[in-house]
Amino acid sequence: GAVVSQHPSRVICKSGTSVKIECRSLDFQATTMFWYRQFPKQSLMLMATSNEGSKATYEQGVEKDKFLINHASLTLSTLTVTSAHPEDSSFYICSARGEIWEAGGLNTEAFFGQGTRLTVV
Amino acid sequence: GEDVEQSLFLSVREGDSSVINCTYTDSSSTYLYWYKQEPGAGLQLLTYIFSNMDMKQDQRLTVLLNKKDKHLSLRIADTQTGDSAIYFCAEKASGTYKYIFGTGTRLKVLA
């Protein structure tokens, strides 16, 4: 199946610094990637939709200047948490839209990375 | 608006069947999914069902969809300790690739 690699898996940073998280589709091209945030014991909340070569679409309440998204190629999207604060500590997960062959034909699905646990101290 | 709800916890004995339930509100959803999340890990797609289907079986997994009641369930036969995880149901919003996730059900399998 399609593989999405997210890096780093864990990061600890000091308050006020910026952190970049990478999301790569390893064996397929992804014109669309998604960034989610998951608080402890809660569900995933979509932060933004990233389209290759264009500006990301942010969900309501997500600060675009705080969470910078770049999707410069068909296999890489990055999320940069700028001027991180302890309240930004969370689990961030990306997903990439890809196509898989099934008995019924070609199907488009979202494949998820393994997530990045960000801790801001 | 869009909302997906699940019960928070489920505990079963090893070898028994587990049934995880989910309700959703968007009647125009075209696909409904079940994902598994192990501690500290990302999401693994387990199975999904088209909205025009009532049931889908995949090895130990059986998905039932009641479109009239907007109710989705995942049955895991012969539950093993390795099945202990959080299970999320999700719907794909019609006309988009936006996934709406449920709150997740934490399944604990007792040996």
mmCIF file of C-alpha atoms in Angstrom:
data_model
loop_
_atom_site.group_PDB
_atom_site.id
_atom_site.type_symbol
_atom_site.label_atom_id
_atom_site.label_comp_id
_atom_site.label_asym_id
_atom_site.label_seq_id
_atom_site.Cartn_x
_atom_site.Cartn_y
_atom_site.Cartn_z
ATOM 1 C CA GLY A 1 0.000 0.000 0.000
ATOM 2 C CA ALA A 2 0.878 3.677 -0.185
ATOM 3 C CA VAL A 3 3.369 4.888 2.430
ATOM 4 C CA VAL A 4 3.500 8.298 4.056
ATOM 5 C CA SER A 5 6.546 9.151 6.125
ATOM 6 C CA GLN A 6 6.479 11.885 8.731
ATOM 7 C CA HIS A 7 9.602 13.305 10.340
ATOM 8 C CA PRO A 8 10.525 13.774 13.112
ATOM 9 C CA SER A 9 8.447 11.386 15.181
ATOM 10 C CA ARG A 10 9.246 13.305 18.342
ATOM 11 C CA VAL A 11 10.602 16.776 18.948
ATOM 12 C CA ILE A 12 11.177 18.868 22.029
ATOM 13 C CA CYS A 13 11.811 22.551 21.551
ATOM 14 C CA LYS A 14 12.161 25.671 23.645
ATOM 15 C CA SER A 15 9.374 28.183 23.849
ATOM 16 C CA GLY A 16 9.781 30.871 21.195
ATOM 17 C CA THR A 17 11.597 28.714 18.656
ATOM 18 C CA SER A 18 10.193 27.301 15.406
ATOM 19 C CA VAL A 19 9.815 23.660 14.493
ATOM 20 C CA LYS A 20 9.437 22.130 11.048
ATOM 21 C CA ILE A 21 7.634 18.837 10.467
ATOM 22 C CA GLU A 22 7.944 17.019 7.148
ATOM 23 C CA CYS A 23 5.401 14.793 5.472
ATOM 24 C CA ARG A 24 6.515 12.720 2.493
ATOM 25 C CA SER A 25 4.636 10.384 0.212
ATOM 26 C CA LEU A 26 7.207 7.689 -0.509
ATOM 27 C CA ASP A 27 5.802 5.712 -3.396
ATOM 28 C CA PHE A 28 3.166 7.950 -4.893
ATOM 29 C CA GLN A 29 2.570 11.548 -5.810
ATOM 30 C CA ALA A 30 0.225 13.532 -3.630
ATOM 31 C CA THR A 31 -1.269 16.712 -4.985
ATOM 32 C CA THR A 32 -3.172 17.147 -1.751
ATOM 33 C CA MET A 33 -1.965 16.633 1.801
ATOM 34 C CA PHE A 34 -3.734 17.291 5.072
ATOM 35 C CA TRP A 35 -2.445 18.345 8.473
ATOM 36 C CA TYR A 36 -4.248 17.281 11.639
ATOM 37 C CA ARG A 37 -3.729 17.999 15.276
ATOM 38 C CA GLN A 38 -4.655 15.592 18.027
ATOM 39 C CA PHE A 39 -4.946 16.597 21.661
ATOM 40 C CA PRO A 40 -4.500 13.927 24.348
ATOM 41 C CA LYS A 41 -7.395 11.474 24.372
ATOM 42 C CA GLN A 42 -9.219 13.450 21.719
ATOM 43 C CA SER A 43 -9.995 13.058 18.080
ATOM 44 C CA LEU A 44 -8.112 14.477 15.117
ATOM 45 C CA MET A 45 -8.872 18.022 14.142
ATOM 46 C CA LEU A 46 -8.152 19.076 10.598
ATOM 47 C CA MET A 47 -5.902 22.138 10.588
ATOM 48 C CA ALA A 48 -5.349 22.737 6.899
ATOM 49 C CA THR A 49 -5.411 21.275 3.419
ATOM 50 C CA SER A 50 -2.192 21.630 1.496
ATOM 51 C CA ASN A 51 -2.226 21.702 -2.306
ATOM 52 C CA GLU A 52 0.958 21.383 -4.303
ATOM 53 C CA GLY A 53 2.017 24.670 -5.826
ATOM 54 C CA SER A 54 -0.640 26.789 -4.160
ATOM 55 C CA LYS A 55 -1.506 28.265 -0.801
ATOM 56 C CA ALA A 56 -2.883 26.020 1.897
ATOM 57 C CA THR A 57 -6.511 26.234 2.956
ATOM 58 C CA TYR A 58 -6.807 26.644 6.707
ATOM 59 C CA GLU A 59 -9.732 25.549 8.836
ATOM 60 C CA GLN A 60 -11.575 28.109 10.889
ATOM 61 C CA GLY A 61 -9.697 29.069 14.026
ATOM 62 C CA VAL A 62 -6.267 27.930 12.795
ATOM 63 C CA GLU A 63 -3.723 30.745 12.624
ATOM 64 C CA LYS A 64 -2.037 30.628 9.232
ATOM 65 C CA ASP A 65 0.862 32.774 10.422
ATOM 66 C CA LYS A 66 1.418 30.432 13.321
ATOM 67 C CA PHE A 67 1.265 27.211 11.352
ATOM 68 C CA LEU A 68 3.069 27.724 8.062
ATOM 69 C CA ILE A 69 2.449 25.092 5.420
ATOM 70 C CA ASN A 70 4.536 24.617 2.313
ATOM 71 C CA HIS A 71 3.788 22.034 -0.380
ATOM 72 C CA ALA A 72 6.560 22.661 -2.848
ATOM 73 C CA SER A 73 6.604 19.255 -4.530
ATOM 74 C CA LEU A 74 4.260 16.366 -5.234
ATOM 75 C CA THR A 75 5.874 14.274 -2.503
ATOM 76 C CA LEU A 76 6.595 16.744 0.286
ATOM 77 C CA SER A 77 4.593 19.039 2.499
ATOM 78 C CA THR A 78 5.992 20.790 5.555
ATOM 79 C CA LEU A 79 4.330 22.278 8.604
ATOM 80 C CA THR A 80 6.295 24.874 10.537
ATOM 81 C CA VAL A 81 5.104 25.819 13.993
ATOM 82 C CA THR A 82 6.445 29.325 14.462
ATOM 83 C CA SER A 83 7.290 30.880 17.808
ATOM 84 C CA ALA A 84 6.111 27.747 19.561
ATOM 85 C CA HIS A 85 4.505 27.937 22.974
ATOM 86 C CA PRO A 86 3.651 25.191 25.459
ATOM 87 C CA GLU A 87 0.019 25.253 24.334
ATOM 88 C CA ASP A 88 1.224 24.174 20.877
ATOM 89 C CA SER A 89 2.376 20.894 22.377
ATOM 90 C CA SER A 90 0.373 18.216 20.640
ATOM 91 C CA PHE A 91 0.440 15.276 18.280
ATOM 92 C CA TYR A 92 0.499 16.401 14.655
ATOM 93 C CA ILE A 93 -0.450 13.964 11.881
ATOM 94 C CA CYS A 94 -0.321 14.441 8.147
ATOM 95 C CA SER A 95 -2.109 12.514 5.475
ATOM 96 C CA ALA A 96 -1.640 12.387 1.746
ATOM 97 C CA ARG A 97 -4.219 11.705 -0.889
ATOM 98 C CA GLY A 98 -3.215 8.790 -3.069
ATOM 99 C CA GLU A 99 -4.711 6.166 -5.340
ATOM 100 C CA ILE A 100 -4.863 2.447 -4.696
ATOM 101 C CA TRP A 101 -5.974 -0.404 -6.896
ATOM 102 C CA GLU A 102 -8.741 -2.556 -5.529
ATOM 103 C CA ALA A 103 -11.055 -5.205 -6.835
ATOM 104 C CA GLY A 104 -13.492 -2.511 -7.878
ATOM 105 C CA GLY A 105 -10.864 -0.431 -9.650
ATOM 106 C CA LEU A 106 -8.810 2.633 -8.806
ATOM 107 C CA ASN A 107 -9.793 4.261 -5.549
ATOM 108 C CA THR A 108 -8.556 7.469 -3.995
ATOM 109 C CA GLU A 109 -7.839 7.407 -0.289
ATOM 110 C CA ALA A 110 -5.947 9.304 2.373
ATOM 111 C CA PHE A 111 -2.872 7.632 3.823
ATOM 112 C CA PHE A 112 -1.573 8.788 7.173
ATOM 113 C CA GLY A 113 1.896 9.416 8.485
ATOM 114 C CA GLN A 114 2.975 8.049 11.828
ATOM 115 C CA GLY A 115 2.621 11.427 13.539
ATOM 116 C CA THR A 116 4.917 13.860 15.305
ATOM 117 C CA ARG A 117 4.736 14.469 19.019
ATOM 118 C CA LEU A 118 5.724 18.057 19.687
ATOM 119 C CA THR A 119 6.588 19.138 23.205
ATOM 120 C CA VAL A 120 7.335 22.794 23.832
ATOM 121 C CA VAL A 121 9.136 23.525 27.095
ATOM 122 C CA GLY B 1 -23.218 20.420 10.872
ATOM 123 C CA GLU B 2 -20.931 17.447 10.571
ATOM 124 C CA ASP B 3 -20.506 15.348 13.681
ATOM 125 C CA VAL B 4 -19.275 11.829 14.311
ATOM 126 C CA GLU B 5 -19.738 10.214 17.700
ATOM 127 C CA GLN B 6 -18.428 7.067 19.333
ATOM 128 C CA SER B 7 -18.449 5.568 22.782
ATOM 129 C CA LEU B 8 -15.152 6.239 24.548
ATOM 130 C CA PHE B 9 -14.260 2.858 25.994
ATOM 131 C CA LEU B 10 -14.800 -0.832 25.335
ATOM 132 C CA SER B 11 -13.332 -3.737 27.247
ATOM 133 C CA VAL B 12 -13.544 -7.357 26.054
ATOM 134 C CA ARG B 13 -11.931 -10.678 26.876
ATOM 135 C CA GLU B 14 -9.446 -12.248 24.496
ATOM 136 C CA GLY B 15 -11.222 -14.495 22.040
ATOM 137 C CA ASP B 16 -14.551 -12.696 22.302
ATOM 138 C CA SER B 17 -15.986 -10.440 19.612
ATOM 139 C CA SER B 18 -15.762 -6.672 19.897
ATOM 140 C CA VAL B 19 -18.337 -4.317 18.465
ATOM 141 C CA ILE B 20 -17.478 -0.652 18.166
ATOM 142 C CA ASN B 21 -20.278 1.716 17.240
ATOM 143 C CA CYS B 22 -20.340 5.064 15.523
ATOM 144 C CA THR B 23 -23.040 7.537 14.538
ATOM 145 C CA TYR B 24 -22.661 10.288 11.994
ATOM 146 C CA THR B 25 -24.778 13.161 10.771
ATOM 147 C CA ASP B 26 -23.784 13.887 7.186
ATOM 148 C CA SER B 27 -26.237 11.856 5.129
ATOM 149 C CA SER B 28 -24.372 12.697 1.932
ATOM 150 C CA SER B 29 -21.149 10.997 3.046
ATOM 151 C CA THR B 30 -19.903 8.713 0.301
ATOM 152 C CA TYR B 31 -17.335 6.718 2.269
ATOM 153 C CA LEU B 32 -17.107 5.707 5.900
ATOM 154 C CA TYR B 33 -13.876 4.468 7.430
ATOM 155 C CA TRP B 34 -12.405 2.676 10.384
ATOM 156 C CA TYR B 35 -8.887 3.553 11.513
ATOM 157 C CA LYS B 36 -6.736 2.017 14.231
ATOM 158 C CA GLN B 37 -4.297 4.043 16.293
ATOM 159 C CA GLU B 38 -1.790 2.332 18.548
ATOM 160 C CA PRO B 39 -0.117 4.318 21.347
ATOM 161 C CA GLY B 40 2.105 7.083 20.020
ATOM 162 C CA ALA B 41 1.525 6.079 16.411
ATOM 163 C CA GLY B 42 -0.322 7.399 13.402
ATOM 164 C CA LEU B 43 -3.510 6.062 11.946
ATOM 165 C CA GLN B 44 -3.776 2.777 10.146
ATOM 166 C CA LEU B 45 -6.653 2.334 7.728
ATOM 167 C CA LEU B 46 -8.443 -0.880 8.671
ATOM 168 C CA THR B 47 -11.346 -0.905 6.307
ATOM 169 C CA TYR B 48 -13.934 1.296 4.701
ATOM 170 C CA ILE B 49 -17.370 0.968 3.198
ATOM 171 C CA PHE B 50 -19.176 2.683 0.377
ATOM 172 C CA SER B 51 -22.361 4.410 1.430
ATOM 173 C CA ASN B 52 -24.421 2.223 -0.934
ATOM 174 C CA MET B 53 -23.349 -0.954 0.881
ATOM 175 C CA ASP B 54 -24.866 -2.509 4.003
ATOM 176 C CA MET B 55 -22.033 -4.767 4.989
ATOM 177 C CA LYS B 56 -18.416 -5.449 4.243
ATOM 178 C CA GLN B 57 -16.350 -8.304 5.594
ATOM 179 C CA ASP B 58 -12.576 -8.450 5.596
ATOM 180 C CA GLN B 59 -11.077 -11.402 7.479
ATOM 181 C CA ARG B 60 -11.840 -10.798 11.180
ATOM 182 C CA LEU B 61 -13.449 -7.433 10.511
ATOM 183 C CA THR B 62 -17.101 -6.891 9.662
ATOM 184 C CA VAL B 63 -18.485 -3.437 8.971
ATOM 185 C CA LEU B 64 -22.217 -2.837 9.137
ATOM 186 C CA LEU B 65 -23.816 0.327 7.835
ATOM 187 C CA ASN B 66 -27.357 1.431 8.601
ATOM 188 C CA LYS B 67 -27.737 4.431 6.385
ATOM 189 C CA LYS B 68 -31.255 5.204 7.557
ATOM 190 C CA ASP B 69 -30.106 5.548 11.163
ATOM 191 C CA LYS B 70 -26.654 6.887 10.172
ATOM 192 C CA HIS B 71 -25.065 4.151 12.234
ATOM 193 C CA LEU B 72 -21.802 2.382 11.511
ATOM 194 C CA SER B 73 -20.293 -0.504 13.428
ATOM 195 C CA LEU B 74 -17.063 -2.463 13.378
ATOM 196 C CA ARG B 75 -17.062 -6.026 14.610
ATOM 197 C CA ILE B 76 -13.749 -7.688 15.390
ATOM 198 C CA ALA B 77 -14.044 -11.454 15.651
ATOM 199 C CA ASP B 78 -11.755 -13.456 17.972
ATOM 200 C CA THR B 79 -10.318 -10.293 19.514
ATOM 201 C CA GLN B 80 -6.635 -10.521 20.410
ATOM 202 C CA THR B 81 -4.484 -8.505 22.799
ATOM 203 C CA GLY B 82 -2.814 -6.938 19.767
ATOM 204 C CA ASP B 83 -6.165 -5.399 18.874
ATOM 205 C CA SER B 84 -5.941 -3.127 21.911
ATOM 206 C CA ALA B 85 -5.849 0.381 20.468
ATOM 207 C CA ILE B 86 -8.012 3.387 19.759
ATOM 208 C CA TYR B 87 -10.433 2.963 16.877
ATOM 209 C CA PHE B 88 -11.685 5.959 14.960
ATOM 210 C CA CYS B 89 -14.548 6.036 12.560
ATOM 211 C CA ALA B 90 -14.502 8.757 9.943
ATOM 212 C CA GLU B 91 -16.693 10.025 7.177
ATOM 213 C CA LYS B 92 -15.536 11.689 4.026
ATOM 214 C CA ALA B 93 -17.458 14.902 3.503
ATOM 215 C CA SER B 94 -19.290 14.816 0.209
ATOM 216 C CA GLY B 95 -17.553 16.573 -2.658
ATOM 217 C CA THR B 96 -14.290 17.022 -0.766
ATOM 218 C CA TYR B 97 -11.385 15.034 0.597
ATOM 219 C CA LYS B 98 -12.042 16.316 4.086
ATOM 220 C CA TYR B 99 -12.339 13.555 6.657
ATOM 221 C CA ILE B 100 -14.415 14.058 9.789
ATOM 222 C CA PHE B 101 -13.217 11.844 12.604
ATOM 223 C CA GLY B 102 -15.134 10.480 15.531
ATOM 224 C CA THR B 103 -13.963 10.855 19.092
ATOM 225 C CA GLY B 104 -12.320 7.438 19.075
ATOM 226 C CA THR B 105 -13.083 4.284 21.075
ATOM 227 C CA ARG B 106 -10.368 2.897 23.286
ATOM 228 C CA LEU B 107 -10.522 -0.904 23.065
ATOM 229 C CA LYS B 108 -8.898 -2.864 25.852
ATOM 230 C CA VAL B 109 -8.522 -6.598 25.420
ATOM 231 C CA LEU B 110 -8.172 -8.578 28.625
ATOM 232 C CA ALA B 111 -6.092 -11.753 28.550
#
